[in-house]
Structures are given as structure tokens and as C-alpha cells.
PDB file of C-alpha atoms in Angstrom:
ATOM      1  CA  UNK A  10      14.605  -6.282 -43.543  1.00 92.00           C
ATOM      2  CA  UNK A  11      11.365  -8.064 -43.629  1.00 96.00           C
ATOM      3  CA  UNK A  12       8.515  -7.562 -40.950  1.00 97.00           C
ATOM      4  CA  UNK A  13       5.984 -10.172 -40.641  1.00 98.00           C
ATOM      5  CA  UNK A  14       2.783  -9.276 -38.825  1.00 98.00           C
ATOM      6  CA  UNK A  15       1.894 -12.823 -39.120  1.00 97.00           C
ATOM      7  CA  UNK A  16      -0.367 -15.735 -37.860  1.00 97.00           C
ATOM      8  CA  UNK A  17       1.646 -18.500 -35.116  1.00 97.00           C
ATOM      9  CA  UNK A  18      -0.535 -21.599 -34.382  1.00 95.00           C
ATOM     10  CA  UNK A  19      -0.588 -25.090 -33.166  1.00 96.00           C
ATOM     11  CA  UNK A  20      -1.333 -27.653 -35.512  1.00 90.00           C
ATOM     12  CA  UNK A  21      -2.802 -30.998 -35.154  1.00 93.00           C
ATOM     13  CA  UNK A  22      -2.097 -32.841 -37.994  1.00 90.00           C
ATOM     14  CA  UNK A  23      -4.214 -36.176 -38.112  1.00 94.00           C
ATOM     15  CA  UNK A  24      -2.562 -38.546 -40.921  1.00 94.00           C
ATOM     16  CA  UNK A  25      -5.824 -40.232 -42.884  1.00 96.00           C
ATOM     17  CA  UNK A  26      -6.366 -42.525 -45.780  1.00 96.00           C
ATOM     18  CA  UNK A  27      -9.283 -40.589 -46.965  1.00 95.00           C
ATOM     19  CA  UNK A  28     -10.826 -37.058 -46.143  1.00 95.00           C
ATOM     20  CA  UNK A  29     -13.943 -37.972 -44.132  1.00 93.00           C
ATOM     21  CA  UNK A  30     -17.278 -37.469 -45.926  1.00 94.00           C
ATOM     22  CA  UNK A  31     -19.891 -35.060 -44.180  1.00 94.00           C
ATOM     23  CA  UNK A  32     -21.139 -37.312 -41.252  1.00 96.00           C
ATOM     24  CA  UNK A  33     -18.590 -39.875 -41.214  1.00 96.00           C
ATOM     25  CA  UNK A  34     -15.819 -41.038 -38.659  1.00 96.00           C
ATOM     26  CA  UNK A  35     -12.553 -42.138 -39.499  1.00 94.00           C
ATOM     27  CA  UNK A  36      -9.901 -43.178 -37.215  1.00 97.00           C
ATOM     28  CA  UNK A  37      -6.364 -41.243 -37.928  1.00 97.00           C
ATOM     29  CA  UNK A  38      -3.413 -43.408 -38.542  1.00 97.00           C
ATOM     30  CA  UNK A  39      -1.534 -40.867 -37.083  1.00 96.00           C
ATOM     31  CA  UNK A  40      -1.035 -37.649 -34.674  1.00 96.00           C
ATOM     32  CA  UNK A  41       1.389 -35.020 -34.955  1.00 92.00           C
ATOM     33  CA  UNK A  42       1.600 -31.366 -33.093  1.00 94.00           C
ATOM     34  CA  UNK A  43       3.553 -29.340 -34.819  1.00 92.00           C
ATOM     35  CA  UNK A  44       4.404 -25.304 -35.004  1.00 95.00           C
ATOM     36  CA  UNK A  45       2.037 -24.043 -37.486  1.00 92.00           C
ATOM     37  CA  UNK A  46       0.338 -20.860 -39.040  1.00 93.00           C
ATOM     38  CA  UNK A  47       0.802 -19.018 -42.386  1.00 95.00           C
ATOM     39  CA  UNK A  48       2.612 -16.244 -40.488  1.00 97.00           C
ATOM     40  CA  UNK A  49       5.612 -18.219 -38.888  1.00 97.00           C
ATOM     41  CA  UNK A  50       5.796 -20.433 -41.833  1.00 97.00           C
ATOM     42  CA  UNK A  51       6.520 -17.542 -43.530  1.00 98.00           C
ATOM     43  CA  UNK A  52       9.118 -16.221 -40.900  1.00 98.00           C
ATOM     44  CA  UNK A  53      10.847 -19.833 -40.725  1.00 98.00           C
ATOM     45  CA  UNK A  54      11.198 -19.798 -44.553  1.00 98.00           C
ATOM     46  CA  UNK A  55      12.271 -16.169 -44.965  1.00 97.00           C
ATOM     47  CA  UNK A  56      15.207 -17.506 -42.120  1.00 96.00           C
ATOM     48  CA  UNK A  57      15.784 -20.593 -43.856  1.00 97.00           C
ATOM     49  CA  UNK A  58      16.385 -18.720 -46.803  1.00 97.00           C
ATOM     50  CA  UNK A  59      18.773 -16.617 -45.442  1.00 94.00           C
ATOM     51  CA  UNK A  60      17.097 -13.175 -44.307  1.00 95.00           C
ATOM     52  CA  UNK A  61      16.311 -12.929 -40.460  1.00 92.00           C
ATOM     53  CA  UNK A  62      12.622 -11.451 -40.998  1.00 95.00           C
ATOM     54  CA  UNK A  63      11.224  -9.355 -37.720  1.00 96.00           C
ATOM     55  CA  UNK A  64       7.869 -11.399 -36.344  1.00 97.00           C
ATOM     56  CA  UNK A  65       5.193  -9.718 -34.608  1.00 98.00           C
ATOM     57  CA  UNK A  66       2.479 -12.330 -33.669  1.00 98.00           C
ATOM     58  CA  UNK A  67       0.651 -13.330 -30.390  1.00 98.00           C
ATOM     59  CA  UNK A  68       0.348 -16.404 -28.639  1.00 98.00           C
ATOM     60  CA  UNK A  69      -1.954 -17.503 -25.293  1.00 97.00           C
ATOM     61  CA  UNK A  70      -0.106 -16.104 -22.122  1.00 95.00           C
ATOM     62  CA  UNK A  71       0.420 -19.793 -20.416  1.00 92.00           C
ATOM     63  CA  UNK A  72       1.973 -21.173 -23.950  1.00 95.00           C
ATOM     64  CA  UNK A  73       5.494 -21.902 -23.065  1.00 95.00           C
ATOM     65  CA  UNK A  74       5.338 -24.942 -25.946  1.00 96.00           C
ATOM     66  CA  UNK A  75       5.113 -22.539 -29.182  1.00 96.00           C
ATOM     67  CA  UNK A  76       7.505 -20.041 -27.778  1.00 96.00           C
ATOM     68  CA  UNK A  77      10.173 -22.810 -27.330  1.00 95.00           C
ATOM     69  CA  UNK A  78       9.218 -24.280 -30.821  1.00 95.00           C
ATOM     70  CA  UNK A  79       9.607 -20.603 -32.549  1.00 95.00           C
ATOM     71  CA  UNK A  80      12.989 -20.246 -30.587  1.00 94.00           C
ATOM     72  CA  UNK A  81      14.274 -23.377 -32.165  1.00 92.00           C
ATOM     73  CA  UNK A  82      14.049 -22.012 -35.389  1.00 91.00           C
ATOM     74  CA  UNK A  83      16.381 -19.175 -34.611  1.00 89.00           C
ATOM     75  CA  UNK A  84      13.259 -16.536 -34.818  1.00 93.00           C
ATOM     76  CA  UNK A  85      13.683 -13.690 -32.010  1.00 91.00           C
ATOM     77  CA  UNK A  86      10.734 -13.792 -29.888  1.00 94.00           C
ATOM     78  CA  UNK A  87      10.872 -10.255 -28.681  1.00 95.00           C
ATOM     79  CA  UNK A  88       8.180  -8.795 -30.876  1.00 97.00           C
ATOM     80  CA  UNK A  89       5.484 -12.057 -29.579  1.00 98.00           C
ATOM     81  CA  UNK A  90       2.959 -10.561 -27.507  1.00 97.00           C
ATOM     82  CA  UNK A  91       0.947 -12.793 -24.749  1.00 96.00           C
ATOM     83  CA  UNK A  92      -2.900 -12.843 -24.820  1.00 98.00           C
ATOM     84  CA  UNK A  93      -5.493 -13.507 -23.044  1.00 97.00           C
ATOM     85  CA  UNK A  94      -7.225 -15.134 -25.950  1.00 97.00           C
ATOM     86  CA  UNK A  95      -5.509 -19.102 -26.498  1.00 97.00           C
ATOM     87  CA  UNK A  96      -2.984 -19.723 -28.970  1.00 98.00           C
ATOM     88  CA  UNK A  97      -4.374 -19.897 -32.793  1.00 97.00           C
ATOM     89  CA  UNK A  98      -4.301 -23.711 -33.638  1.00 95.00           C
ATOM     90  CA  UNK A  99      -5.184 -25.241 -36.876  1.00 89.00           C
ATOM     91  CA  UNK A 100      -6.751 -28.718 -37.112  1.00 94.00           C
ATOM     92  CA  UNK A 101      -5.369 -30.531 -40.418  1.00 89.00           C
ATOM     93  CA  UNK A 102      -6.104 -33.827 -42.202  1.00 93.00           C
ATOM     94  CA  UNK A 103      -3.915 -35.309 -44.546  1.00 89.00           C
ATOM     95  CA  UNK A 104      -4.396 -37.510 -46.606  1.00 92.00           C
ATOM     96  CA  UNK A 105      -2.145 -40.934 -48.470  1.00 90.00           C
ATOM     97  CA  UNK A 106      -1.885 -38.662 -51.764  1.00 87.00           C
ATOM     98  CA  UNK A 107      -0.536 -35.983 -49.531  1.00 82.00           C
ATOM     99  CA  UNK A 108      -3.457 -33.384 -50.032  1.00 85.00           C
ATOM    100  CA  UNK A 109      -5.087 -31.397 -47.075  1.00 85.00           C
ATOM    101  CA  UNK A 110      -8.052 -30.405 -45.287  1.00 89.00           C
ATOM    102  CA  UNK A 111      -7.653 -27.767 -42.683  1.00 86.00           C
ATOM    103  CA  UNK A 112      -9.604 -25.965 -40.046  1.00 90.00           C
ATOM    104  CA  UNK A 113      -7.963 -23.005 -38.240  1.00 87.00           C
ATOM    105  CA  UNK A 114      -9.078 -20.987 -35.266  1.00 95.00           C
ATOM    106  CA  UNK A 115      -7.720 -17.504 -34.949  1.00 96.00           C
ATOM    107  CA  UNK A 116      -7.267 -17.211 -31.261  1.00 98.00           C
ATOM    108  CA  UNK A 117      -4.411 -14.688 -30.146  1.00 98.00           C
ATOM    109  CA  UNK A 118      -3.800 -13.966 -33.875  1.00 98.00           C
ATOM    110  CA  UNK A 119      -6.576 -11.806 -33.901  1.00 97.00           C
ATOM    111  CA  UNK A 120      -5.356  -9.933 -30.806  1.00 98.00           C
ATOM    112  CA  UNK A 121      -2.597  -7.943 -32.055  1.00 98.00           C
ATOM    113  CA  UNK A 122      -2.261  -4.328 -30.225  1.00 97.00           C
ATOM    114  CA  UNK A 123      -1.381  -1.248 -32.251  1.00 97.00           C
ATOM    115  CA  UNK A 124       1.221  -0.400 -30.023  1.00 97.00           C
ATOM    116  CA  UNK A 125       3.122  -4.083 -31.300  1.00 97.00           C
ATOM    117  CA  UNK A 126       3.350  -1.895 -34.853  1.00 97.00           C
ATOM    118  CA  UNK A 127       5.301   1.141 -33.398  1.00 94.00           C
ATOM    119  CA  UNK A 128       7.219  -0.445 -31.048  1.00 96.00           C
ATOM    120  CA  UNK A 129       8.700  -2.989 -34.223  1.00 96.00           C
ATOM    121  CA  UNK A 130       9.292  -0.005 -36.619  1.00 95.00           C
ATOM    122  CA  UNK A 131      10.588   2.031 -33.941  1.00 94.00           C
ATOM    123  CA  UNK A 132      13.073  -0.439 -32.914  1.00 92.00           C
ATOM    124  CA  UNK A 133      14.540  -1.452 -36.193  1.00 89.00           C
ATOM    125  CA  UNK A 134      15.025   2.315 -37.835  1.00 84.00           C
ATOM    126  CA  UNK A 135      14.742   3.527 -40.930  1.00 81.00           C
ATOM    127  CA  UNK A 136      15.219   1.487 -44.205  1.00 83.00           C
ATOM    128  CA  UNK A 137      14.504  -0.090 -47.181  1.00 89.00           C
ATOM    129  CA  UNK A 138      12.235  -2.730 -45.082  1.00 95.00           C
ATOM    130  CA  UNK A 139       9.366  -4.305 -46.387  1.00 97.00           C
ATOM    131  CA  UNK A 140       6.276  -5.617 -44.562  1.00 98.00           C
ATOM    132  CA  UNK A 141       4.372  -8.839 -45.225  1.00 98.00           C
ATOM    133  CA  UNK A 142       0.642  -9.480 -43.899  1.00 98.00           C
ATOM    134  CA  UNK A 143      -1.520 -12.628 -44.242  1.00 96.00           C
ATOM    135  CA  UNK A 144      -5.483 -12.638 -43.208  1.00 95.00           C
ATOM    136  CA  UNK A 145      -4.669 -14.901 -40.067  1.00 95.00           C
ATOM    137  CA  UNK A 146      -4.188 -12.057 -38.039  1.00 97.00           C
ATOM    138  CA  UNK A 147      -6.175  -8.309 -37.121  1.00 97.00           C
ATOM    139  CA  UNK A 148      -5.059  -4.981 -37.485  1.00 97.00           C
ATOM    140  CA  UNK A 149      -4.076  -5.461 -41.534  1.00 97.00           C
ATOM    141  CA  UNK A 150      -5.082  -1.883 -42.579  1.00 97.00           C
ATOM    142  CA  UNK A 151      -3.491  -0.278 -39.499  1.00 97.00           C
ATOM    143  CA  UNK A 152      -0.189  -2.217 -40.255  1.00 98.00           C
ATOM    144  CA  UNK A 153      -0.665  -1.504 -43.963  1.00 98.00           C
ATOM    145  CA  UNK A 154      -0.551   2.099 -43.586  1.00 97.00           C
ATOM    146  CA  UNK A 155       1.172   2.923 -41.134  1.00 97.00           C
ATOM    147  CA  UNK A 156       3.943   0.913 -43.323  1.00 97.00           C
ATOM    148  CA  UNK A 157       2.992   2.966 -46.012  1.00 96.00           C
ATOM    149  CA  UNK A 158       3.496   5.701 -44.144  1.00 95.00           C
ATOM    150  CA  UNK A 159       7.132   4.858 -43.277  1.00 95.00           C
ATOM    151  CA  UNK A 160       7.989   4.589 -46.575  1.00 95.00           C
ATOM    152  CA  UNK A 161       8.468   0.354 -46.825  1.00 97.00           C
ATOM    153  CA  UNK A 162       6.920  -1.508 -49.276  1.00 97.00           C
ATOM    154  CA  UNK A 163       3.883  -3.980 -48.196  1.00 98.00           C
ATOM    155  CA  UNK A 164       3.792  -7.990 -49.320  1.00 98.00           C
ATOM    156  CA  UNK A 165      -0.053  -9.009 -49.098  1.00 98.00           C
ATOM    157  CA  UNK A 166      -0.816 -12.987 -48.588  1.00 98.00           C
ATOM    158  CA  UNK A 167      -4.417 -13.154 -49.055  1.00 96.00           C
ATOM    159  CA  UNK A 168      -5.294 -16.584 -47.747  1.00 92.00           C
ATOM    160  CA  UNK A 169      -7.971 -17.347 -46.214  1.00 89.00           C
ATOM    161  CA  UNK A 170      -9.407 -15.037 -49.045  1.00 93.00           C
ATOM    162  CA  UNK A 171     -11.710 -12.738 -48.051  1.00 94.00           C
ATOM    163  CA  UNK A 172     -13.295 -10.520 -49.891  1.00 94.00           C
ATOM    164  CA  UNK A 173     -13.130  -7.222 -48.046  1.00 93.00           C
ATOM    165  CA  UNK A 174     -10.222  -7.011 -46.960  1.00 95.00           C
ATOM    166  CA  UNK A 175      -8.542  -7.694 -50.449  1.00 96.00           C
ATOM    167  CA  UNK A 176     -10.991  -4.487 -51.616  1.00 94.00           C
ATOM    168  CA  UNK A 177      -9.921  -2.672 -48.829  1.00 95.00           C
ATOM    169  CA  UNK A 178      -5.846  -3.424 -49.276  1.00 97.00           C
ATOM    170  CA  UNK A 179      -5.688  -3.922 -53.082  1.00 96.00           C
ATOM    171  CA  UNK A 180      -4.731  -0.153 -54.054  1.00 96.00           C
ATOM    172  CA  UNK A 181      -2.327   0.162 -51.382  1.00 97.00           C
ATOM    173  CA  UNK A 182       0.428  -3.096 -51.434  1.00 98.00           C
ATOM    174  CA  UNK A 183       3.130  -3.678 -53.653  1.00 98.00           C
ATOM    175  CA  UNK A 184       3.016  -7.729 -54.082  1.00 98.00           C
ATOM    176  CA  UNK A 185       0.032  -9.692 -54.192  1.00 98.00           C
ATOM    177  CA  UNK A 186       0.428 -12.974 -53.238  1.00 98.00           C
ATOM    178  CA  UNK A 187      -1.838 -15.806 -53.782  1.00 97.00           C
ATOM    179  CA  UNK A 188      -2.627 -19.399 -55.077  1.00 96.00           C
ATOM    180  CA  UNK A 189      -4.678 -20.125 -58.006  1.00 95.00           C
ATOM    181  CA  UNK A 190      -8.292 -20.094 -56.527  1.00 95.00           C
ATOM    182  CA  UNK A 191      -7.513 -17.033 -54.913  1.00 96.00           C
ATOM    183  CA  UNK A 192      -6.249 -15.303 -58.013  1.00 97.00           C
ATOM    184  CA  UNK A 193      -9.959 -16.408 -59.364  1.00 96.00           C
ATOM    185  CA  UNK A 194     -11.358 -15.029 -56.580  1.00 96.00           C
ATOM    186  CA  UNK A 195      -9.976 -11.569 -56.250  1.00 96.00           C
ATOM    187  CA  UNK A 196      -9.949 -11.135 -60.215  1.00 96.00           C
ATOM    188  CA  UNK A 197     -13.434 -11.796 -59.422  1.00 96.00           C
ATOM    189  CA  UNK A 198     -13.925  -9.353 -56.941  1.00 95.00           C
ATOM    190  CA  UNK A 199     -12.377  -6.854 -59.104  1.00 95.00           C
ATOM    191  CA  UNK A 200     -14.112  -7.729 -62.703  1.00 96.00           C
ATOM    192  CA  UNK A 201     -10.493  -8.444 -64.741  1.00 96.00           C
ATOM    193  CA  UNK A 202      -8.706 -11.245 -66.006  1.00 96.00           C
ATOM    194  CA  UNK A 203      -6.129 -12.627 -63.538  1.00 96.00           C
ATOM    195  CA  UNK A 204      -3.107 -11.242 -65.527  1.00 93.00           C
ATOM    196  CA  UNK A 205      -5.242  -7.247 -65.542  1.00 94.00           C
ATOM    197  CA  UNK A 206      -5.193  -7.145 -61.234  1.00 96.00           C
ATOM    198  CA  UNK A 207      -3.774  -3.969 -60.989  1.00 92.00           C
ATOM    199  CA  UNK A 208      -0.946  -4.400 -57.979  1.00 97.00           C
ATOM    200  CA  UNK A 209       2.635  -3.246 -58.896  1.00 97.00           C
ATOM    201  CA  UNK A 210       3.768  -7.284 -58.664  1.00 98.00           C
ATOM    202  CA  UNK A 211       1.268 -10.207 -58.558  1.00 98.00           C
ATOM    203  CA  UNK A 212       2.465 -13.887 -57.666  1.00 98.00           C
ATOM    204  CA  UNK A 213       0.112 -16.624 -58.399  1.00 98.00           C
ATOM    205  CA  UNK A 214       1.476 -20.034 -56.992  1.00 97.00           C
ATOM    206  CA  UNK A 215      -0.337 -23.221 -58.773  1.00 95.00           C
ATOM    207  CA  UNK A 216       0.641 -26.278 -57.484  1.00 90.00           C
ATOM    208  CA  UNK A 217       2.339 -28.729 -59.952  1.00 89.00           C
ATOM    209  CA  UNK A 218       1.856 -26.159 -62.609  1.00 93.00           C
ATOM    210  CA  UNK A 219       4.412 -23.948 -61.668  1.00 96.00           C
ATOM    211  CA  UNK A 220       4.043 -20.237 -60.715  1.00 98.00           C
ATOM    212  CA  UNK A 221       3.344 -17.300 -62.476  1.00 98.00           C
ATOM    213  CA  UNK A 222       4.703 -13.497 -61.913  1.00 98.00           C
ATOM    214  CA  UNK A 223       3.223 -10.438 -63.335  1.00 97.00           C
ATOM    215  CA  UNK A 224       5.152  -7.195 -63.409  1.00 95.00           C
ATOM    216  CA  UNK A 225       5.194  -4.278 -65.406  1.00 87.00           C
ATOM    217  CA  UNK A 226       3.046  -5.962 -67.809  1.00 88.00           C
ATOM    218  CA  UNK A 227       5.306  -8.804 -68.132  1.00 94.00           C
ATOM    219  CA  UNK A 228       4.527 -12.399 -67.041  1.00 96.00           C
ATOM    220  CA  UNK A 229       7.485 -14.770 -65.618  1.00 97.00           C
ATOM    221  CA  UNK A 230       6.551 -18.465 -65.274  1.00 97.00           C
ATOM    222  CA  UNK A 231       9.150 -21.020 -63.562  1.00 97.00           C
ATOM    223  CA  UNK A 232       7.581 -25.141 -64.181  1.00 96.00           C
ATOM    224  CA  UNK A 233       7.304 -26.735 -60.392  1.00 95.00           C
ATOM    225  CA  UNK A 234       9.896 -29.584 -60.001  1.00 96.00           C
ATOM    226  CA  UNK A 235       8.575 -32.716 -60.063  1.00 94.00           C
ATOM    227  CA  UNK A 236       8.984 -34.635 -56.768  1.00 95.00           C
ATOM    228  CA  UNK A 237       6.850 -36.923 -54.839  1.00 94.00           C
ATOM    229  CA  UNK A 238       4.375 -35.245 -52.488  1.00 92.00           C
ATOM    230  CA  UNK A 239       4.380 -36.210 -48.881  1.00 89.00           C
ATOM    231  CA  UNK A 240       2.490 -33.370 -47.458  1.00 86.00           C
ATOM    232  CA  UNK A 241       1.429 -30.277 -49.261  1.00 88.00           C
ATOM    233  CA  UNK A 242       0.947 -27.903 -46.055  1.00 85.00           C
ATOM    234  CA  UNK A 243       2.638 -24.881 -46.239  1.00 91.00           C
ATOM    235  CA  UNK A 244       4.203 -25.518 -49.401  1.00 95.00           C
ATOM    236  CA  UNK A 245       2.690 -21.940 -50.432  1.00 95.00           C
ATOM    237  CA  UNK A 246       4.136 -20.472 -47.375  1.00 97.00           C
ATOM    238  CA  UNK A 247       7.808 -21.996 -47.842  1.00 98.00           C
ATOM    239  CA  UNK A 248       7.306 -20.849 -51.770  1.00 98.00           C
ATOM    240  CA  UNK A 249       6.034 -17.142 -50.880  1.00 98.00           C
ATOM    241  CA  UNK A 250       9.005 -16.795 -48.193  1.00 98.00           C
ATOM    242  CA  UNK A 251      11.771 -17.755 -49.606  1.00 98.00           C
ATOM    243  CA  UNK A 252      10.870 -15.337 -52.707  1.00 98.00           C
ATOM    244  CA  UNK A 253      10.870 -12.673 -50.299  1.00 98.00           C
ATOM    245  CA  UNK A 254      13.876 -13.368 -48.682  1.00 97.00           C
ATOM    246  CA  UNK A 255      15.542 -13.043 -52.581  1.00 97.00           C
ATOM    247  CA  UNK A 256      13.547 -10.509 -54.104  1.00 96.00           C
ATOM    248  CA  UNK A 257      13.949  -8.159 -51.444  1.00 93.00           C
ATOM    249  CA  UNK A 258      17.474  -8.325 -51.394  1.00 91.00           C
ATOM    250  CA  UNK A 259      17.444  -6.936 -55.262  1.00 92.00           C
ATOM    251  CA  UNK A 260      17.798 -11.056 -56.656  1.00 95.00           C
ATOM    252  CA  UNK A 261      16.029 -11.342 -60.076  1.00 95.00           C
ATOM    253  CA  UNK A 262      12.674 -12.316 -60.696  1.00 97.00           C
ATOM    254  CA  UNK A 263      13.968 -15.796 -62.515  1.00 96.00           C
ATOM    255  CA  UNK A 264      16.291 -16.260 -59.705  1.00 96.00           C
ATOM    256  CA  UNK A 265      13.991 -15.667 -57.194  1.00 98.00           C
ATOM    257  CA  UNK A 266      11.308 -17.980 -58.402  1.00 98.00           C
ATOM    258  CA  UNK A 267      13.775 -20.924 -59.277  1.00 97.00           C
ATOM    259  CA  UNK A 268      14.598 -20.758 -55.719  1.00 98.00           C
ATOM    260  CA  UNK A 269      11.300 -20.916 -53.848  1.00 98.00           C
ATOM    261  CA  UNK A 270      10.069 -23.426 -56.456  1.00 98.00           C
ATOM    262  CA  UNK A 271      12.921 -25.501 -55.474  1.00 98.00           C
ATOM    263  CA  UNK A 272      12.289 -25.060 -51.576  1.00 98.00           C
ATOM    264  CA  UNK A 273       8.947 -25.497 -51.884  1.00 97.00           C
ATOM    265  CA  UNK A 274       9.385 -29.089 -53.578  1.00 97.00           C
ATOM    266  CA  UNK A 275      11.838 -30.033 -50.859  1.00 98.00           C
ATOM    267  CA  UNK A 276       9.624 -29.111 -48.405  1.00 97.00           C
ATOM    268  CA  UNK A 277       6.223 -30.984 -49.855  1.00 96.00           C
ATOM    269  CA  UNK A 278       8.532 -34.105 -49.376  1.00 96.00           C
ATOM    270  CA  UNK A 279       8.161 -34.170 -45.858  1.00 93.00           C
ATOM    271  CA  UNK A 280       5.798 -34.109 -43.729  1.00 87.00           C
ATOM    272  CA  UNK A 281       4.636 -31.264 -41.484  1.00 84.00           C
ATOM    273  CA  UNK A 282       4.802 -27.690 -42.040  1.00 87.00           C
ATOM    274  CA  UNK A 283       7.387 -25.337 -40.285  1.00 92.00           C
ATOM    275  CA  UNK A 284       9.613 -28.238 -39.392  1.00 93.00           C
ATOM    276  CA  UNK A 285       9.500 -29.577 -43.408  1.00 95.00           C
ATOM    277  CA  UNK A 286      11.364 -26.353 -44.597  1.00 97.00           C
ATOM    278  CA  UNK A 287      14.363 -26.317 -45.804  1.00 98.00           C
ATOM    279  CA  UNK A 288      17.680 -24.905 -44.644  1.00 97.00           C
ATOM    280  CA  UNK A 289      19.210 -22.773 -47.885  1.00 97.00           C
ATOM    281  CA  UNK A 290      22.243 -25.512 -48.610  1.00 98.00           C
ATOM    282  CA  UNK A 291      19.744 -28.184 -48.877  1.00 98.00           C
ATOM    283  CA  UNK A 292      17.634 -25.622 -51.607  1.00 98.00           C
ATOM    284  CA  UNK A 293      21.162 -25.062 -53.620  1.00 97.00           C
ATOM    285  CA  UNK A 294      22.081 -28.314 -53.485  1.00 97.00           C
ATOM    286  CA  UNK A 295      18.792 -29.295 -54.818  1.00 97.00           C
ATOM    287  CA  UNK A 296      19.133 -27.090 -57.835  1.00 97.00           C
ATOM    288  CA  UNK A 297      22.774 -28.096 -58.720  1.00 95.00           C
ATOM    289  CA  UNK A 298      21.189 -31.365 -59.365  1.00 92.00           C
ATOM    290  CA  UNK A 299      18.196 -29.569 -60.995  1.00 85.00           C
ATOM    291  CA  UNK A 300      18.701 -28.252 -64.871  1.00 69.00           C
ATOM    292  CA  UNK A 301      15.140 -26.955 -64.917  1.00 56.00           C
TER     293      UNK A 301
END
């Protein structure tokens, strides 16, 4: 079982032809509110994949809208606390080549209670569970070892980057997770080569070049397919869960990645975030027709 401590916002996702330029106004072409956040992206994908992941996450105690939207996506609601802080939302441009710009407030994500920890572990048991945390949300090195603790093995998404908390969390998960500029960043932060940061498993997504996977001194690389990009929000997200979903269920590392690389493409295809990932038949009928 997977437990997500994870990030649930609201995004507003303002199509553009360009990114605007400091000072300038541009008028969107279009508006979209969509279920967002690097948390329940990750949830939706870990679902989507197959694995019914356990979110704990927060929302703004008069938001009926994102707790609807999170129950359409099969997720059980029963770990989302209420705040008195507003939902996170995320403010996104995108652009006609499909890249992003995007501007998040944390809102309820950073109001996670301790007691949300306990009461999730407690209620699932004992097990070979892992736990995955993102920096969209407070609490990390509570969650991290009291997981520790219970004997489950910790997934770290380190995006936003930040440079602390990485310190503070780097000697004590199992999978590192991150894109290329934060793999600079924390190698960085650590003075070694990418390939030398010392975490049991290290994923480093790259965008059209493919991703890279570093274990036991060994480095797996799977190509990205090549498809044409609608929108690239939360492609890491849909890439990073549906890994999880396979990897912790014992899948091998080349099966694993061939997977998420192939969700990930479907779900850059369309636009949006949450609501662009793919359901598992669409994934393995996308690699039938797929030799690489």
C-alpha cells in the first residue's frame, strides 16, 4: 500500500500564446479549473495505474468543489482534513508549444495535523507499505520518521526544491525523486556528481530525454516516447506515480520505467493535469503499439 501525504489544489490554467514578459499583459485564449497539486496527481496516477494509494491532504472547510473532483477519481476521501486556511491553488500558464509557467500557493497543504499521520497508519495495519512526500505540504520530517519508525519505506518528491529540507530528509528515504534541475540542485547541495547522491534508489525524470534510475550502483535509462506535447503539467507526477504503483508491487526496474514513460506521454497529450492521466488499458495499449 502506498500513503501519500500529498499536496490537493485548484488550478487555473490560463491557455497563452506566449509566457508574458516581466511587466506585460496578455489576454488568455483560454480558462480552465481543474483538480490540481503534485500530491493528488500523484494519488490519481498511482489509481490509474492500478494501486489504490491512501491520501492524506487538506482542503479549505467550505470546498465542496475539490472534494467532489477527488471523489470522481475513485480516491477515498476519508483521510482529507478541512482547514481553516483556503484550499492550495496553483495559477498556471501554458503556452502553444505546450510548456508551463506556474505559481502555487500552499494554503491548507501546509496545515496538516500530526494526528492525520497516526490515525492513517493506525487504520491501515501493519505492512509492507510505503510512504510518498512532496514539498507542497508541512509536517515532512514528522511523516518521514514516524514512517521510518513503522518500518515502511519513504518515496521523497522534492519539487519545489528546497534546499533544507532535501539536507534534512536525504539520509533517511529510500527513493529520491526528481527532474533534471533538481538533480543539479541537490547534487549541488551535497558536493557529488548526480549519479554519487547517496539514496538507496534515485529517479531523475528529463523530459524528452528519457529517465534515468540509479540503484546499487547501476544506472537504468528508458528513451521518452516521442509524441506531440499538448500540455506538459504533471507529466512528472503521472511518470513518478505510476512507477510507484509497479515498483512497489515487486515489478522490475525496466518494467516499471517503460510503463510510466508510456503514461506519462499519453498524458502530455492532453491537456490539464489530474484529468489528462491515463487509465492503465489506455497505458498497455499504448505500449503494444510501442516497440521502444
Amino acid at each position: 500500500m502506498i500513503f501519500n501525504f500529498g499536496s490537493i489544489n485548484v488550478d487555473h490554467v490560463y491557455r497563452v500564446a506566449d509566457m508574458p514578459l516581466p511587466g506585460e499583459t496578455l489576454t488568455a485564449g483560454s480558462y480552465r479549473k481543474l483538480l490540481g497539486g503534485k500530491g493528488i496527481n500523484q494519488s490519481i496516477a498511482i489509481a490509474r495505474a492500478g494501486q489504490m494509494p491512501v491520501h492524506v491532504g487538506a482542503v479549505g472547510s467550505d470546498d465542496h468543489w475539490t472534494i467532489a473532483q477527488v471523489k470522481s477519481f475513485g480516491i477515498d476521501t476519508g483521510h482529507i482534513a478541512q482547514s481553516a486556511h483556503p484550499t492550495g491553488h496553483a495559477v498556471i500558464y501554458v503556452d502553444d508549444t505546450g510548456e508551463n509557467q506556474i505559481v502555487i500557493y500552499g494554503g491548507a497543504n501546509r496545515d496538516l495535523q500530526p494526528a492525520q499521520i497516526d490515525t492513517a497508519f493506525k487504520a491501515h495495519g501493519a505492512g509492507d507499505h510505503w510512504v510518498l512526500v512532496q514539498n507542497e505540504t508541512n509536517l515532512l520530517v514528522e511523516i518521514v520518521d514516524r514512517a521510518k519508525a513503522s518500518g515502511f519505506k519513504v518515496a521523497y518528491s522534492a519539487a519545489p526544491f528546497v534546499a533544507d529540507t532535501v539536507a534534512g530528509l536525504i539520509n533517511k528515504i529510500d527513493i529520491l525523486a526528481v527532474n533534471e534541475i533538481e538533480a543539479q540542485e541537490a547534487a549541488g547541495l551535497l558536493g557529488v556528481d548526480v549519479s554519487s547522491i547517496a539514496v538507496p534508489e534515485l529517479l531523475v525524470t528529463r523530459g524528452s530525454q528519457g529517465v534515468e534510475f540509479y540503484s546499487h550502483g547501476e544506472m537504468h535509462h528508458h528513451p521518452a516516447f516521442q509524441v506531440d506535447a499538448v500540455d506538459t503539467t504533471g507529466a512528472g507526477d503521472t511518470f513518478l506515480g505510476s512507477f510507484l504503483a509497479h515498483h512497489c508491487q515487486g515489478a522490475d526496474i525496466a518494467r516499471s520505467l517503460r510503463y510510466a514513460s508510456a503514461a506519462s506521454a499519453l498524458q502530455v497529450t492532453r491537456p490539464g493535469a489530474a484529468v489528462a492521466i491515463p487509465a492503465r488499458e489506455e497505458v498497455e495499449t499504448f505500449l503494444k503499439q510501442r516497440k521502444t
